[in-house]
Coordinates of C-alpha atoms and ligand atoms in Angstrom, one line a residue:
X1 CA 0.0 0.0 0.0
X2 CA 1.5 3.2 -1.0
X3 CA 1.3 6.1 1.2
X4 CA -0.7 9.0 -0.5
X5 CA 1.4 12.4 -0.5
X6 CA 0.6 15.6 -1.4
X7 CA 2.8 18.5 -2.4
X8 CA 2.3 22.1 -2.6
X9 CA 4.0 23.8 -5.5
X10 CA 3.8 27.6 -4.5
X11 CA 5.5 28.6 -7.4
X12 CA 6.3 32.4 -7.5
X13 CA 4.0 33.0 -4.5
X14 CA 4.8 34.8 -1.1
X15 CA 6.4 36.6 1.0
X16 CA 7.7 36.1 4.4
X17 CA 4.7 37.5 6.1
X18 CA 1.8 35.6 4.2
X19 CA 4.2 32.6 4.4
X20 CA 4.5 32.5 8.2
X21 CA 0.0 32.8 8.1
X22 CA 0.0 29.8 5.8
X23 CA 2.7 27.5 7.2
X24 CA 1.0 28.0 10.9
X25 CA -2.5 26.5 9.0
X26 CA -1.1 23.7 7.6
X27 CA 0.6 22.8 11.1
X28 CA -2.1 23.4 12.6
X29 CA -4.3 20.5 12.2
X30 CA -3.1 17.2 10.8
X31 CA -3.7 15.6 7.6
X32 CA -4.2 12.0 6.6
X33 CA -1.9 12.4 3.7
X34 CA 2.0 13.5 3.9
X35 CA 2.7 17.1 2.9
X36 CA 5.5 18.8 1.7
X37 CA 5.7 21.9 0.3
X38 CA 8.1 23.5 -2.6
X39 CA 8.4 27.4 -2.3
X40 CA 10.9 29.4 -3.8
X41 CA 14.2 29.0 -3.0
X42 CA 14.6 32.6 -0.6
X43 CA 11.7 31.1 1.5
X44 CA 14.1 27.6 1.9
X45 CA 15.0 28.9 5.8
X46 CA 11.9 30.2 6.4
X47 CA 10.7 26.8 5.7
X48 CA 13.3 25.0 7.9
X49 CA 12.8 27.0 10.9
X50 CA 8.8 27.0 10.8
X51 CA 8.2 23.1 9.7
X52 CA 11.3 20.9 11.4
X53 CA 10.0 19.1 13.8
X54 CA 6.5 18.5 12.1
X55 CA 5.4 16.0 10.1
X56 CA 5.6 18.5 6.8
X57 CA 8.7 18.5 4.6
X58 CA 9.8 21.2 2.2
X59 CA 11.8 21.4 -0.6
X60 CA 12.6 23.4 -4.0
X61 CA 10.9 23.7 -7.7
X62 CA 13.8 23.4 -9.5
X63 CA 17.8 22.5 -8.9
X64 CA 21.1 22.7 -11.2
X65 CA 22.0 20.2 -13.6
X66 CA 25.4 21.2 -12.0
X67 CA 27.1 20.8 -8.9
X68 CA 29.1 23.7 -8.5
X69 CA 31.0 26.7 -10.6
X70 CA 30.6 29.6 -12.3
X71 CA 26.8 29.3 -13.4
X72 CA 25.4 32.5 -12.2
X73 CA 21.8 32.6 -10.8
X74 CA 22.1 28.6 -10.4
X75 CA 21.2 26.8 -7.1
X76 CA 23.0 23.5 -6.8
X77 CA 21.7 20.4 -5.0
X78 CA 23.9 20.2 -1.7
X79 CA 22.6 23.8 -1.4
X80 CA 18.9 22.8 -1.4
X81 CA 20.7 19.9 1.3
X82 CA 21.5 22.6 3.4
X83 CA 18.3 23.5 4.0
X84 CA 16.8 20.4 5.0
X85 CA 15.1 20.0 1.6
X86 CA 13.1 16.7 1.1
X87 CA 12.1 17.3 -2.3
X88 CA 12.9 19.2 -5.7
X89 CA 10.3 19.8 -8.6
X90 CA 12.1 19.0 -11.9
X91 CA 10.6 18.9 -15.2
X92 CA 7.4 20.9 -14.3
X93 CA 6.4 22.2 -17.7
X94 CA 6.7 25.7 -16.7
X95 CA 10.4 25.0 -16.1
X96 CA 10.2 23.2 -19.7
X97 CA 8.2 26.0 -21.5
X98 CA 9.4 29.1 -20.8
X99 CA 13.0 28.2 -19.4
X100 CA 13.4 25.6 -22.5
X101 CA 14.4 22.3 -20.8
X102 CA 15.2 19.2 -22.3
X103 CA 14.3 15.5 -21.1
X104 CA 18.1 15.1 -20.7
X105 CA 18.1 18.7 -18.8
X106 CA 15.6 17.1 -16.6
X107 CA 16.9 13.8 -15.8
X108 CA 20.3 15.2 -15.0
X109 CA 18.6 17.1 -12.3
X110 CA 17.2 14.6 -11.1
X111 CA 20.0 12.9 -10.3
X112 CA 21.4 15.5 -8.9
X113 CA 19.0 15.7 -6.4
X114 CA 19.5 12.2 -5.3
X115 CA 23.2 12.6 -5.2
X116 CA 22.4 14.7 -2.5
X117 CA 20.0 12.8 -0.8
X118 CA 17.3 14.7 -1.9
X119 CA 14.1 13.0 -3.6
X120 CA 13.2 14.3 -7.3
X121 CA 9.7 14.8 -8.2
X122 CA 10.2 14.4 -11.5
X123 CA 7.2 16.0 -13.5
X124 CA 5.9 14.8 -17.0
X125 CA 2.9 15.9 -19.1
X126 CA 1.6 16.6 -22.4
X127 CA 0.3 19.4 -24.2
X128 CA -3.9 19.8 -25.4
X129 CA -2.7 19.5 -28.7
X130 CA -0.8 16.8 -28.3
X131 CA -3.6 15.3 -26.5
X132 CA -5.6 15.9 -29.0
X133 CA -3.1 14.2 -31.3
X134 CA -3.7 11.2 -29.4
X135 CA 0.5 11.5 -28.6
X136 CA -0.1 11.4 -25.0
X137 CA 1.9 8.1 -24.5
X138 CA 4.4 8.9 -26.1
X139 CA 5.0 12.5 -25.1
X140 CA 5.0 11.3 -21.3
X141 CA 6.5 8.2 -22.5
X142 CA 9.5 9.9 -23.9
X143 CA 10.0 12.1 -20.4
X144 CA 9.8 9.3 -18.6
X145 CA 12.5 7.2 -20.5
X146 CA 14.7 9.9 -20.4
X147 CA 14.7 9.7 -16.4
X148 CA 15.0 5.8 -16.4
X149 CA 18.2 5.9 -18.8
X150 CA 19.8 7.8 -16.5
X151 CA 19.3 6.5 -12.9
X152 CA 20.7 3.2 -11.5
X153 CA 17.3 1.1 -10.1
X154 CA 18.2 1.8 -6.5
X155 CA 17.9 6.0 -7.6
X156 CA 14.5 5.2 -9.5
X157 CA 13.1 3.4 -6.1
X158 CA 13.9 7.2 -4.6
X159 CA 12.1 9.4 -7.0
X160 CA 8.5 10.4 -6.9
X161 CA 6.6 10.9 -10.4
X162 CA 4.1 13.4 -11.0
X163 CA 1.8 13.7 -14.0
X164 CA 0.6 17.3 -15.0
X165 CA -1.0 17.6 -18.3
X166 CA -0.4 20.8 -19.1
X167 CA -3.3 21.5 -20.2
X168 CA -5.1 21.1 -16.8
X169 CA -2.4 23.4 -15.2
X170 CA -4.0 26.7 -13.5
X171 CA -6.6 26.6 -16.1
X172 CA -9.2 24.8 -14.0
X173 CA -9.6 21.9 -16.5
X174 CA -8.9 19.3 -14.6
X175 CA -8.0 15.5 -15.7
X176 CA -11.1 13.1 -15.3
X177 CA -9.8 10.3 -12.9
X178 CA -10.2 7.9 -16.1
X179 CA -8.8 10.4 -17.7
X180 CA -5.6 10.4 -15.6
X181 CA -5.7 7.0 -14.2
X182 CA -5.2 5.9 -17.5
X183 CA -2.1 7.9 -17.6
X184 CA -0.8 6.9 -14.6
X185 CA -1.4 2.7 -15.5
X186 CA 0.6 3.5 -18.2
X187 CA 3.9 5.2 -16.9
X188 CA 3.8 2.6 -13.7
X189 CA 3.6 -0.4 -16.9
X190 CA 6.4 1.7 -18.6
X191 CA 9.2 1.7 -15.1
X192 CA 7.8 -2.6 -14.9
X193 CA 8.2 -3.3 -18.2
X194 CA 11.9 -2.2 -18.5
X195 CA 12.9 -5.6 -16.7
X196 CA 11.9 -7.8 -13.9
X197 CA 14.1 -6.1 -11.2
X198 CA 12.3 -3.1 -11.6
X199 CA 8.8 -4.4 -10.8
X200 CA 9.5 -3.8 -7.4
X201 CA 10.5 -0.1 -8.2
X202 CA 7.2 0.3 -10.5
X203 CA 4.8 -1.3 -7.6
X204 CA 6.3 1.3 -5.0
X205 CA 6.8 4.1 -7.3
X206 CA 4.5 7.0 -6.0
X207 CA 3.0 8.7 -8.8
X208 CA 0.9 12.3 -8.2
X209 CA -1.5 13.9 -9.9
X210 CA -1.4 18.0 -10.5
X211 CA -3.5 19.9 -12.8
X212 CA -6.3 22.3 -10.7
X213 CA -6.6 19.9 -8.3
X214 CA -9.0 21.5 -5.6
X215 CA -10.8 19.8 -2.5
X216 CA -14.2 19.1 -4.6
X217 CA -12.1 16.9 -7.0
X218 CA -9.3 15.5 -5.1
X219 CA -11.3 12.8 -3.1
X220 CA -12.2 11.0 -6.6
X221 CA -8.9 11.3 -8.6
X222 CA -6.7 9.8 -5.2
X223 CA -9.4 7.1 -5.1
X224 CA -8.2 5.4 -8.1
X225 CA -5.7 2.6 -7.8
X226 CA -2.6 4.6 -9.6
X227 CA -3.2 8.0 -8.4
X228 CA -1.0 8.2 -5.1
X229 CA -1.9 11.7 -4.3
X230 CA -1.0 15.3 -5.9
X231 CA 1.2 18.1 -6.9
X232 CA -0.8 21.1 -6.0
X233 CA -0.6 24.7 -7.2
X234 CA -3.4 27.6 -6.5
X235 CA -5.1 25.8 -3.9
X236 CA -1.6 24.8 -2.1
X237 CA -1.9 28.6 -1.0
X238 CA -4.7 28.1 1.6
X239 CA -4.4 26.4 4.2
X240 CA -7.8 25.4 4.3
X241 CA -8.1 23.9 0.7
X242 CA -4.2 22.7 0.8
X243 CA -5.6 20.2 4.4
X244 CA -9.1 19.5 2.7
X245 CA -7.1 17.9 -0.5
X246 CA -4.7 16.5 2.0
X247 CA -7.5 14.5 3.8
X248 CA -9.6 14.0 0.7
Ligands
LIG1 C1 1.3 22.9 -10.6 O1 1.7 24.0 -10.6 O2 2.0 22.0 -10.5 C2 -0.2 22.8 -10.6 C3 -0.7 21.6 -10.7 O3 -0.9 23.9 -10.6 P1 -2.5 24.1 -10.4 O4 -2.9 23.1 -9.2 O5 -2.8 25.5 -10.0 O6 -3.2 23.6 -11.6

């Protein structure tokens, strides 16, 4: 039985006052699902001294492909490490879209992250029209294998997948659970079939949700078998909806 945890993906949201209000909610009251949360990378400390000691991890939305040099404006992984960070977001499509990053971009972050003990939530999605294409498969497909070719199996029993169709991000069109279960069958059948010693990996392997997930929707996507919780944005930003989802 996997565990069902849901992450907050606050993207460029907050400050340190509205961040202290929100933080303070979501301790406030536990959920039946883990949480974690991924804020931008000033807020890191703020995060470290508000949620150690609770039951709520933290972490970052993006990390180098590098470990360390002369790449200004770059955060590398043993930094994030420093700051207690559970988990990165890599491969969100906002990171792919507008900051242009490639598959192999992606899976080299990812294991960076690990090298540093940190767990990668490696995110994969396709486009409407691609959807529309019927190239879903194979767009999320293609992510995916890019990750798998470059982690041993013990790294891929440490990462966390997340599917976000683009077209469901912040646009309130949301996935149907068939709709996304379907997705999620598929990339847990993609990690098995690559051999028998990665069924175990595949059978383990949490993979979350995201796209305007809200608390009148989440109860019926994390009731389907593959759906092992979600990668929230807007509604991560209230405490009240970011608990509700976390207990739907
Ligand atoms: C996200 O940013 O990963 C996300 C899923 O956003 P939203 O929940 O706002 O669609």
């Amino acid at each position: 039985m996997r565990q069902k945890l849901v992450i907050g993906n606050w993207k460029m949201h907050g400050s340190l006052a509205a961040n202290a209000t929100l933080l303070a909610g979501i301790k406030a009251t536990p959920a039946r699902a883990r949480l974690a949360v991924c804020v931008p990378f000033p807020y890191l400390a703020q995060c470290q001294a508000e949620l150690t000691g609770s039951s709520i991890g933290w972490g970052a939305q993006d990390v180098s492909a590098e470990t360390r040099g002369a790449f200004t404006g770059e955060v590398a992984a043993p930094m994030l490490g420093d700051f207690g960070c559970t988990y990165v977001l890599v491969g969100h499509s906002e990171r792919r879209t507008y900051h242009g990053e490639t598959d192999t971009t992606v899976a080299t972050k990812a294991l960076r992250a690990l090298e540093s003990g940190i767990v990668p939530v490696v995110c994969v999605g396709e486009t409407l029209a691609q959807r529309e294409a019927g190239e879903t498969e194979a767009v999320v497909g293609r992510q995916l294998t890019a990750v798998l070719d470059a982690l041993s199996i013990e790294q891929l029993g440490r990462i966390v997948l997340a599917y976000e169709p683009v077209w469901a991000i912040g646009t309130g069109k949301t996935a149907t659970s068939a709709q996304a279960q379907a997705v999620h069958a598929f990339l847990r059948q993609q990690v098995a079939a690559r051999g028998s010693e990665l069924a175990e990996v595949a059978a383990r392997l949490p993979i979350l949700y995201g796209g305007s997930v809200k608390p009148d929707n989440a109860a019926e996507l994390f009731s389907m078998s593959d759906i092992d919780g979600g990668l929230i944005g807007g509604a991560s930003l209230k405490a009240e909806d970011f608990l509700a989802i976390g207990n739907a």
